[in-house]
Amino acid sequence: MTTAADPAPPPARATVATLRAYRADWVHFTRWCAAQAVAPIPATPEVVAAYLRSLAEFAPATIRRRLAAIGRMHRFNNMAWDVTDTRIRAALAHMLDLPRVSAPAPEVVTPGMLRAMVERCEDGVRGLRDRCLLLFGFAGALRRSELVGLQVEDAVPGRTALVLNIREGDGHQPVSLPLSAEGLPCPAAALAAWQQVAHRQTGPLFRAISKGGRVGGRALTPYAVTRILQRRALMAEVAPDVVARLSAHALRSGYIMEALRQGMEITALCRHTRYRDPRALRPYECQLAND
């Protein structure tokens, strides 16, 4: 039965991400049960307690959510469920009290890594797109949604900088990319080269490319940015364990880390990165201090 101490189920209008997480949690539990040759439902308190004690590598929030997923599935099937059972409570308290090893800091793209990656982008259609994408992502400190959301008309070359008009709500936030910095290729030149083969005057700037090398009409997905980054990093002979921890955010965070390292003024950095609150930069400052 459900008790007042039972972990709260997700709201009736739970997000797709929440439901997906609960589904993954239940699958994880059933696979553990299969390996232990025990029934996942109805699960005895001893089974649930043993499962909780097997989750030492996971964060407290994940452990709580997995316990809630087990309870949710029991209630859905009208089966008895009592999370206040002393065996379950003792196991949960033990797991939440375990000392946790801090997760390693996320990998960032350094100027050296970026230079190696863009140098290895071939002059074909895919290489020209990837070179432009990597340079824009780093120099503009772009979020992956901003990067794939760019339209052709949002990139405006100027005499001293390439201006990206980042779409925010009903307006635009201009971000200037210097024509050259730290020995990196010029973003404006990379854009011009990409446009020569993309042949698009409007619509998404960064588009999917077919296996035959044809530029498509749809924009890249946010997940594609990570795949491109990791592929180009491997081609640049970045260590595989580093590549595995790279995400699209590594371009944005790499710019921020390098800007702080070079002493860029915080107000200017916030303006360039579209952070309204300077406190958002504190994690980067802490990471830099620990390097």
C-alpha atoms as a printed R data frame, in Angstrom:
    type eleno elety resid chain resno      x       y       z
1   ATOM     1    CA   MET     A     1  0.000   0.000   0.000
2   ATOM     2    CA   THR     A     2  1.039   3.602  -0.432
3   ATOM     3    CA   THR     A     3  2.136   5.514   2.644
4   ATOM     4    CA   ALA     A     4  2.767   9.155   3.433
5   ATOM     5    CA   ALA     A     5  6.508   8.504   3.318
6   ATOM     6    CA   ASP     A     6  6.377   6.970  -0.134
7   ATOM     7    CA   PRO     A     7  8.536   8.818  -2.707
8   ATOM     8    CA   ALA     A     8  6.159  11.016  -4.659
9   ATOM     9    CA   PRO     A     9  5.245   9.758  -8.128
10  ATOM    10    CA   PRO     A    10  5.755  12.146 -11.021
11  ATOM    11    CA   PRO     A    11  2.926  14.649 -11.563
12  ATOM    12    CA   ALA     A    12  0.015  13.700 -13.769
13  ATOM    13    CA   ARG     A    13  1.412  15.898 -16.509
14  ATOM    14    CA   ALA     A    14  4.952  14.539 -16.200
15  ATOM    15    CA   THR     A    15  7.401  15.535 -18.882
16  ATOM    16    CA   VAL     A    16  8.507  13.089 -21.527
17  ATOM    17    CA   ALA     A    17 11.985  13.139 -19.978
18  ATOM    18    CA   THR     A    18 10.569  12.193 -16.556
19  ATOM    19    CA   LEU     A    19  8.582   9.294 -17.953
20  ATOM    20    CA   ARG     A    20 11.583   8.127 -19.946
21  ATOM    21    CA   ALA     A    21 13.728   8.176 -16.801
22  ATOM    22    CA   TYR     A    22 11.183   6.123 -14.853
23  ATOM    23    CA   ARG     A    23 10.974   3.607 -17.669
24  ATOM    24    CA   ALA     A    24 14.779   3.284 -17.761
25  ATOM    25    CA   ASP     A    25 14.860   2.876 -13.975
26  ATOM    26    CA   TRP     A    26 12.340   0.037 -14.117
27  ATOM    27    CA   VAL     A    27 14.308  -1.692 -16.887
28  ATOM    28    CA   HIS     A    28 17.477  -1.398 -14.799
29  ATOM    29    CA   PHE     A    29 15.714  -3.011 -11.832
30  ATOM    30    CA   THR     A    30 14.229  -5.868 -13.860
31  ATOM    31    CA   ARG     A    31 17.616  -6.668 -15.397
32  ATOM    32    CA   TRP     A    32 19.182  -6.759 -11.948
33  ATOM    33    CA   CYS     A    33 16.391  -9.081 -10.786
34  ATOM    34    CA   ALA     A    34 16.954 -11.366 -13.781
35  ATOM    35    CA   ALA     A    35 20.647 -11.604 -12.939
36  ATOM    36    CA   GLN     A    36 19.751 -12.479  -9.339
37  ATOM    37    CA   ALA     A    37 16.984 -14.926 -10.371
38  ATOM    38    CA   VAL     A    38 14.353 -13.094  -8.311
39  ATOM    39    CA   ALA     A    39 10.948 -11.715  -9.229
40  ATOM    40    CA   PRO     A    40 10.787  -7.952  -9.892
41  ATOM    41    CA   ILE     A    41  7.072  -7.781  -9.206
42  ATOM    42    CA   PRO     A    42  5.818  -8.212  -6.640
43  ATOM    43    CA   ALA     A    43  9.201  -7.446  -5.136
44  ATOM    44    CA   THR     A    44  9.838  -8.435  -1.552
45  ATOM    45    CA   PRO     A    45 11.403  -5.879   0.823
46  ATOM    46    CA   GLU     A    46 14.548  -8.037   0.929
47  ATOM    47    CA   VAL     A    47 14.883  -7.849  -2.858
48  ATOM    48    CA   VAL     A    48 14.329  -4.096  -2.954
49  ATOM    49    CA   ALA     A    49 16.830  -3.554  -0.140
50  ATOM    50    CA   ALA     A    50 19.445  -5.702  -1.875
51  ATOM    51    CA   TYR     A    51 18.908  -3.802  -5.124
52  ATOM    52    CA   LEU     A    52 19.341  -0.446  -3.408
53  ATOM    53    CA   ARG     A    53 22.611  -1.638  -1.868
54  ATOM    54    CA   SER     A    54 23.882  -2.486  -5.357
55  ATOM    55    CA   LEU     A    55 23.639   1.152  -6.484
56  ATOM    56    CA   ALA     A    56 26.779   2.518  -4.857
57  ATOM    57    CA   GLU     A    57 28.029   4.062  -8.110
58  ATOM    58    CA   PHE     A    58 24.898   6.174  -8.576
59  ATOM    59    CA   ALA     A    59 23.991   9.600  -7.226
60  ATOM    60    CA   PRO     A    60 21.485   9.883  -4.338
61  ATOM    61    CA   ALA     A    61 18.895  11.458  -6.638
62  ATOM    62    CA   THR     A    62 19.131   8.496  -9.004
63  ATOM    63    CA   ILE     A    63 18.745   6.005  -6.148
64  ATOM    64    CA   ARG     A    64 15.653   7.804  -4.868
65  ATOM    65    CA   ARG     A    65 14.146   7.938  -8.337
66  ATOM    66    CA   ARG     A    66 14.743   4.225  -8.937
67  ATOM    67    CA   LEU     A    67 13.036   3.381  -5.673
68  ATOM    68    CA   ALA     A    68 10.118   5.593  -6.698
69  ATOM    69    CA   ALA     A    69  9.948   3.830 -10.087
70  ATOM    70    CA   ILE     A    70  9.636   0.438  -8.369
71  ATOM    71    CA   GLY     A    71  6.847   1.754  -6.168
72  ATOM    72    CA   ARG     A    72  5.087   3.349  -9.120
73  ATOM    73    CA   MET     A    73  5.056   0.068 -11.042
74  ATOM    74    CA   HIS     A    74  3.639  -1.802  -8.030
75  ATOM    75    CA   ARG     A    75  0.870   0.748  -7.555
76  ATOM    76    CA   PHE     A    76  0.092   0.703 -11.272
77  ATOM    77    CA   ASN     A    77 -0.460  -3.047 -11.013
78  ATOM    78    CA   ASN     A    78 -2.488  -2.726  -7.780
79  ATOM    79    CA   MET     A    79  0.143  -4.593  -5.803
80  ATOM    80    CA   ALA     A    80  1.081  -3.954  -2.192
81  ATOM    81    CA   TRP     A    81  3.898  -1.469  -1.696
82  ATOM    82    CA   ASP     A    82  5.232  -0.217   1.626
83  ATOM    83    CA   VAL     A    83  8.310   1.961   1.327
84  ATOM    84    CA   THR     A    84  8.354   2.403   5.117
85  ATOM    85    CA   ASP     A    85  9.410  -1.213   5.589
86  ATOM    86    CA   THR     A    86 12.416  -1.140   7.900
87  ATOM    87    CA   ARG     A    87 14.582  -3.184   5.504
88  ATOM    88    CA   ILE     A    88 13.972  -0.770   2.629
89  ATOM    89    CA   ARG     A    89 14.395   2.310   4.819
90  ATOM    90    CA   ALA     A    90 17.655   0.989   6.293
91  ATOM    91    CA   ALA     A    91 19.091   0.197   2.847
92  ATOM    92    CA   LEU     A    92 18.077   3.597   1.469
93  ATOM    93    CA   ALA     A    93 19.529   5.461   4.466
94  ATOM    94    CA   HIS     A    94 22.774   3.512   4.142
95  ATOM    95    CA   MET     A    95 23.139   4.305   0.432
96  ATOM    96    CA   LEU     A    96 22.357   7.985   0.897
97  ATOM    97    CA   ASP     A    97 24.966   8.267   3.650
98  ATOM    98    CA   LEU     A    98 27.786   6.756   1.595
99  ATOM    99    CA   PRO     A    99 30.657   9.148   0.827
100 ATOM   100    CA   ARG     A   100 30.600  10.106  -2.835
101 ATOM   101    CA   VAL     A   101 33.572  10.509  -5.119
102 ATOM   102    CA   SER     A   102 33.303  13.779  -6.992
103 ATOM   103    CA   ALA     A   103 32.610  13.299 -10.666
104 ATOM   104    CA   PRO     A   104 35.440  14.387 -12.948
105 ATOM   105    CA   ALA     A   105 35.059  17.844 -14.434
106 ATOM   106    CA   PRO     A   106 33.520  17.819 -17.926
107 ATOM   107    CA   GLU     A   107 35.998  17.935 -20.771
108 ATOM   108    CA   VAL     A   108 36.366  21.207 -22.627
109 ATOM   109    CA   VAL     A   109 37.698  22.025 -26.071
110 ATOM   110    CA   THR     A   110 40.935  23.979 -25.756
111 ATOM   111    CA   PRO     A   111 42.231  26.279 -28.504
112 ATOM   112    CA   GLY     A   112 44.878  23.670 -29.293
113 ATOM   113    CA   MET     A   113 42.297  20.918 -29.667
114 ATOM   114    CA   LEU     A   114 40.103  23.143 -31.813
115 ATOM   115    CA   ARG     A   115 43.019  24.055 -34.056
116 ATOM   116    CA   ALA     A   116 43.903  20.390 -34.562
117 ATOM   117    CA   MET     A   117 40.301  19.482 -35.347
118 ATOM   118    CA   VAL     A   118 39.677  22.216 -37.920
119 ATOM   119    CA   GLU     A   119 43.029  21.508 -39.590
120 ATOM   120    CA   ARG     A   120 41.864  17.953 -40.194
121 ATOM   121    CA   CYS     A   121 38.546  18.994 -41.723
122 ATOM   122    CA   GLU     A   122 38.905  18.115 -45.380
123 ATOM   123    CA   ASP     A   123 37.850  20.494 -48.147
124 ATOM   124    CA   GLY     A   124 34.826  18.420 -49.139
125 ATOM   125    CA   VAL     A   125 31.241  19.313 -48.280
126 ATOM   126    CA   ARG     A   126 31.247  17.601 -44.881
127 ATOM   127    CA   GLY     A   127 34.633  18.998 -43.887
128 ATOM   128    CA   LEU     A   128 33.692  22.559 -44.815
129 ATOM   129    CA   ARG     A   129 30.479  22.333 -42.804
130 ATOM   130    CA   ASP     A   130 32.219  20.845 -39.776
131 ATOM   131    CA   ARG     A   131 35.030  23.423 -39.839
132 ATOM   132    CA   CYS     A   132 32.519  26.274 -39.843
133 ATOM   133    CA   LEU     A   133 30.388  24.636 -37.148
134 ATOM   134    CA   LEU     A   134 33.322  24.052 -34.794
135 ATOM   135    CA   LEU     A   135 34.650  27.582 -35.202
136 ATOM   136    CA   PHE     A   136 31.229  29.142 -34.668
137 ATOM   137    CA   GLY     A   137 30.503  26.962 -31.638
138 ATOM   138    CA   PHE     A   138 33.771  27.875 -29.937
139 ATOM   139    CA   ALA     A   139 34.226  31.531 -30.915
140 ATOM   140    CA   GLY     A   140 30.561  32.321 -30.259
141 ATOM   141    CA   ALA     A   141 30.368  30.241 -27.057
142 ATOM   142    CA   LEU     A   142 27.177  28.874 -28.530
143 ATOM   143    CA   ARG     A   143 24.796  26.488 -26.847
144 ATOM   144    CA   ARG     A   144 24.025  23.516 -29.059
145 ATOM   145    CA   SER     A   145 20.448  24.750 -29.535
146 ATOM   146    CA   GLU     A   146 21.799  28.121 -30.679
147 ATOM   147    CA   LEU     A   147 24.250  26.452 -33.038
148 ATOM   148    CA   VAL     A   148 21.707  24.269 -34.842
149 ATOM   149    CA   GLY     A   149 19.124  27.059 -34.702
150 ATOM   150    CA   LEU     A   150 21.246  29.466 -36.738
151 ATOM   151    CA   GLN     A   151 19.742  30.523 -40.047
152 ATOM   152    CA   VAL     A   152 21.809  31.586 -43.035
153 ATOM   153    CA   GLU     A   153 20.608  35.157 -42.657
154 ATOM   154    CA   ASP     A   154 21.679  35.223 -39.000
155 ATOM   155    CA   ALA     A   155 25.389  35.347 -39.968
156 ATOM   156    CA   VAL     A   156 26.389  38.823 -41.131
157 ATOM   157    CA   PRO     A   157 30.031  39.389 -42.201
158 ATOM   158    CA   GLY     A   158 31.536  42.754 -41.283
159 ATOM   159    CA   ARG     A   159 34.844  44.543 -41.713
160 ATOM   160    CA   THR     A   160 36.262  43.550 -38.327
161 ATOM   161    CA   ALA     A   161 33.980  40.762 -37.142
162 ATOM   162    CA   LEU     A   162 31.358  38.268 -38.178
163 ATOM   163    CA   VAL     A   163 28.130  39.025 -36.323
164 ATOM   164    CA   LEU     A   164 25.781  36.197 -35.361
165 ATOM   165    CA   ASN     A   165 22.254  37.223 -34.498
166 ATOM   166    CA   ILE     A   166 21.270  34.648 -31.887
167 ATOM   167    CA   ARG     A   167 17.495  34.238 -31.747
168 ATOM   168    CA   GLU     A   168 16.054  34.818 -28.263
169 ATOM   169    CA   GLY     A   169 12.274  34.794 -28.012
170 ATOM   170    CA   ASP     A   170 10.959  37.435 -30.389
171 ATOM   171    CA   GLY     A   171 14.299  39.199 -30.739
172 ATOM   172    CA   HIS     A   172 17.966  38.695 -31.515
173 ATOM   173    CA   GLN     A   173 21.135  38.896 -29.441
174 ATOM   174    CA   PRO     A   174 24.172  39.907 -31.542
175 ATOM   175    CA   VAL     A   175 27.401  38.004 -30.903
176 ATOM   176    CA   SER     A   176 30.602  39.153 -32.581
177 ATOM   177    CA   LEU     A   177 33.185  36.638 -33.804
178 ATOM   178    CA   PRO     A   178 36.604  38.225 -34.481
179 ATOM   179    CA   LEU     A   179 37.915  37.476 -37.940
180 ATOM   180    CA   SER     A   180 40.964  35.779 -36.409
181 ATOM   181    CA   ALA     A   181 42.074  34.957 -32.880
182 ATOM   182    CA   GLU     A   182 44.734  32.790 -31.231
183 ATOM   183    CA   GLY     A   183 45.939  31.621 -34.627
184 ATOM   184    CA   LEU     A   184 42.595  29.966 -35.428
185 ATOM   185    CA   PRO     A   185 41.125  30.042 -38.937
186 ATOM   186    CA   CYS     A   186 38.839  32.968 -39.681
187 ATOM   187    CA   PRO     A   187 35.146  32.222 -38.996
188 ATOM   188    CA   ALA     A   188 34.084  34.487 -41.861
189 ATOM   189    CA   ALA     A   189 36.337  32.619 -44.291
190 ATOM   190    CA   ALA     A   190 34.997  29.289 -43.012
191 ATOM   191    CA   LEU     A   191 31.438  30.550 -43.536
192 ATOM   192    CA   ALA     A   192 32.193  31.710 -47.077
193 ATOM   193    CA   ALA     A   193 33.731  28.346 -47.965
194 ATOM   194    CA   TRP     A   194 30.751  26.447 -46.540
195 ATOM   195    CA   GLN     A   195 28.260  28.669 -48.348
196 ATOM   196    CA   GLN     A   196 29.992  28.052 -51.663
197 ATOM   197    CA   VAL     A   197 29.073  24.368 -51.470
198 ATOM   198    CA   ALA     A   198 25.823  24.631 -49.463
199 ATOM   199    CA   HIS     A   199 24.229  27.037 -51.980
200 ATOM   200    CA   ARG     A   200 21.623  28.326 -49.526
201 ATOM   201    CA   GLN     A   201 20.510  31.928 -49.083
202 ATOM   202    CA   THR     A   202 17.937  31.242 -46.376
203 ATOM   203    CA   GLY     A   203 16.987  28.497 -43.957
204 ATOM   204    CA   PRO     A   204 19.150  26.473 -41.576
205 ATOM   205    CA   LEU     A   205 22.849  27.312 -41.743
206 ATOM   206    CA   PHE     A   206 24.132  23.917 -40.612
207 ATOM   207    CA   ARG     A   207 22.366  21.123 -42.473
208 ATOM   208    CA   ALA     A   208 22.466  17.358 -42.621
209 ATOM   209    CA   ILE     A   209 24.525  15.845 -45.446
210 ATOM   210    CA   SER     A   210 23.653  12.597 -47.177
211 ATOM   211    CA   LYS     A   211 26.085   9.691 -47.598
212 ATOM   212    CA   GLY     A   212 26.450  10.797 -51.179
213 ATOM   213    CA   GLY     A   213 27.611  14.249 -50.097
214 ATOM   214    CA   ARG     A   214 24.392  16.087 -50.893
215 ATOM   215    CA   VAL     A   215 23.466  19.003 -48.632
216 ATOM   216    CA   GLY     A   216 19.950  18.452 -47.308
217 ATOM   217    CA   GLY     A   217 17.236  20.877 -46.349
218 ATOM   218    CA   ARG     A   218 16.833  20.126 -42.644
219 ATOM   219    CA   ALA     A   219 18.933  21.500 -39.828
220 ATOM   220    CA   LEU     A   220 21.316  19.345 -37.821
221 ATOM   221    CA   THR     A   221 19.926  18.032 -34.557
222 ATOM   222    CA   PRO     A   222 21.563  19.059 -31.257
223 ATOM   223    CA   TYR     A   223 22.803  15.479 -30.829
224 ATOM   224    CA   ALA     A   224 24.530  15.622 -34.206
225 ATOM   225    CA   VAL     A   225 26.800  18.380 -32.902
226 ATOM   226    CA   THR     A   226 28.224  16.030 -30.271
227 ATOM   227    CA   ARG     A   227 28.763  13.295 -32.861
228 ATOM   228    CA   ILE     A   228 30.570  15.696 -35.194
229 ATOM   229    CA   LEU     A   229 32.723  17.017 -32.357
230 ATOM   230    CA   GLN     A   230 33.702  13.540 -31.195
231 ATOM   231    CA   ARG     A   231 34.436  12.331 -34.734
232 ATOM   232    CA   ARG     A   232 36.657  15.320 -35.471
233 ATOM   233    CA   ALA     A   233 38.412  14.946 -32.115
234 ATOM   234    CA   LEU     A   234 39.268  11.321 -32.907
235 ATOM   235    CA   MET     A   235 40.594  12.413 -36.295
236 ATOM   236    CA   ALA     A   236 42.735  14.995 -34.472
237 ATOM   237    CA   GLU     A   237 44.184  12.152 -32.341
238 ATOM   238    CA   VAL     A   238 42.629  13.361 -29.089
239 ATOM   239    CA   ALA     A   239 42.815  10.602 -26.468
240 ATOM   240    CA   PRO     A   240 39.787   8.273 -26.787
241 ATOM   241    CA   ASP     A   241 38.908   8.582 -23.083
242 ATOM   242    CA   VAL     A   242 38.778  12.370 -23.494
243 ATOM   243    CA   VAL     A   243 36.713  12.091 -26.674
244 ATOM   244    CA   ALA     A   244 34.164   9.894 -24.892
245 ATOM   245    CA   ARG     A   245 33.530  12.697 -22.376
246 ATOM   246    CA   LEU     A   246 33.155  15.455 -24.954
247 ATOM   247    CA   SER     A   247 29.725  16.917 -25.591
248 ATOM   248    CA   ALA     A   248 28.492  19.827 -27.666
249 ATOM   249    CA   HIS     A   249 28.750  21.996 -24.539
250 ATOM   250    CA   ALA     A   250 32.530  21.470 -24.588
251 ATOM   251    CA   LEU     A   251 32.821  24.129 -27.295
252 ATOM   252    CA   ARG     A   252 30.983  26.731 -25.205
253 ATOM   253    CA   SER     A   253 32.712  25.819 -21.962
254 ATOM   254    CA   GLY     A   254 36.079  25.743 -23.722
255 ATOM   255    CA   TYR     A   255 35.643  29.338 -24.843
256 ATOM   256    CA   ILE     A   256 34.579  30.426 -21.355
257 ATOM   257    CA   MET     A   257 37.537  28.711 -19.698
258 ATOM   258    CA   GLU     A   258 40.001  30.238 -22.152
259 ATOM   259    CA   ALA     A   259 38.431  33.701 -21.787
260 ATOM   260    CA   LEU     A   260 38.770  33.508 -17.998
261 ATOM   261    CA   ARG     A   261 42.317  32.244 -18.365
262 ATOM   262    CA   GLN     A   262 43.137  35.238 -20.567
263 ATOM   263    CA   GLY     A   263 41.583  37.634 -18.031
264 ATOM   264    CA   MET     A   264 38.502  38.686 -19.990
265 ATOM   265    CA   GLU     A   265 36.354  41.113 -17.983
266 ATOM   266    CA   ILE     A   266 33.340  39.357 -16.440
267 ATOM   267    CA   THR     A   267 30.755  41.807 -17.755
268 ATOM   268    CA   ALA     A   268 32.055  41.406 -21.293
269 ATOM   269    CA   LEU     A   269 32.150  37.624 -20.920
270 ATOM   270    CA   CYS     A   270 28.555  37.542 -19.674
271 ATOM   271    CA   ARG     A   271 27.483  39.663 -22.612
272 ATOM   272    CA   HIS     A   272 29.265  37.397 -25.098
273 ATOM   273    CA   THR     A   273 27.896  34.180 -23.553
274 ATOM   274    CA   ARG     A   274 24.373  35.549 -22.976
275 ATOM   275    CA   TYR     A   275 24.572  34.957 -19.226
276 ATOM   276    CA   ARG     A   276 22.456  37.503 -17.393
277 ATOM   277    CA   ASP     A   277 23.812  36.570 -13.966
278 ATOM   278    CA   PRO     A   278 27.618  36.593 -13.400
279 ATOM   279    CA   ARG     A   279 27.146  33.835 -10.820
280 ATOM   280    CA   ALA     A   280 26.631  31.432 -13.714
281 ATOM   281    CA   LEU     A   281 30.378  31.702 -14.360
282 ATOM   282    CA   ARG     A   282 31.387  30.555 -10.875
283 ATOM   283    CA   PRO     A   283 31.598  26.830 -11.745
284 ATOM   284    CA   TYR     A   284 34.034  27.695 -14.533
285 ATOM   285    CA   GLU     A   285 36.086  29.887 -12.211
286 ATOM   286    CA   CYS     A   286 36.238  27.074  -9.652
287 ATOM   287    CA   GLN     A   287 37.274  24.591 -12.313
288 ATOM   288    CA   LEU     A   288 39.979  26.955 -13.527
289 ATOM   289    CA   ALA     A   289 41.255  27.406  -9.974
290 ATOM   290    CA   ASN     A   290 41.509  23.625  -9.571
291 ATOM   291    CA   ASP     A   291 43.342  23.028 -12.829
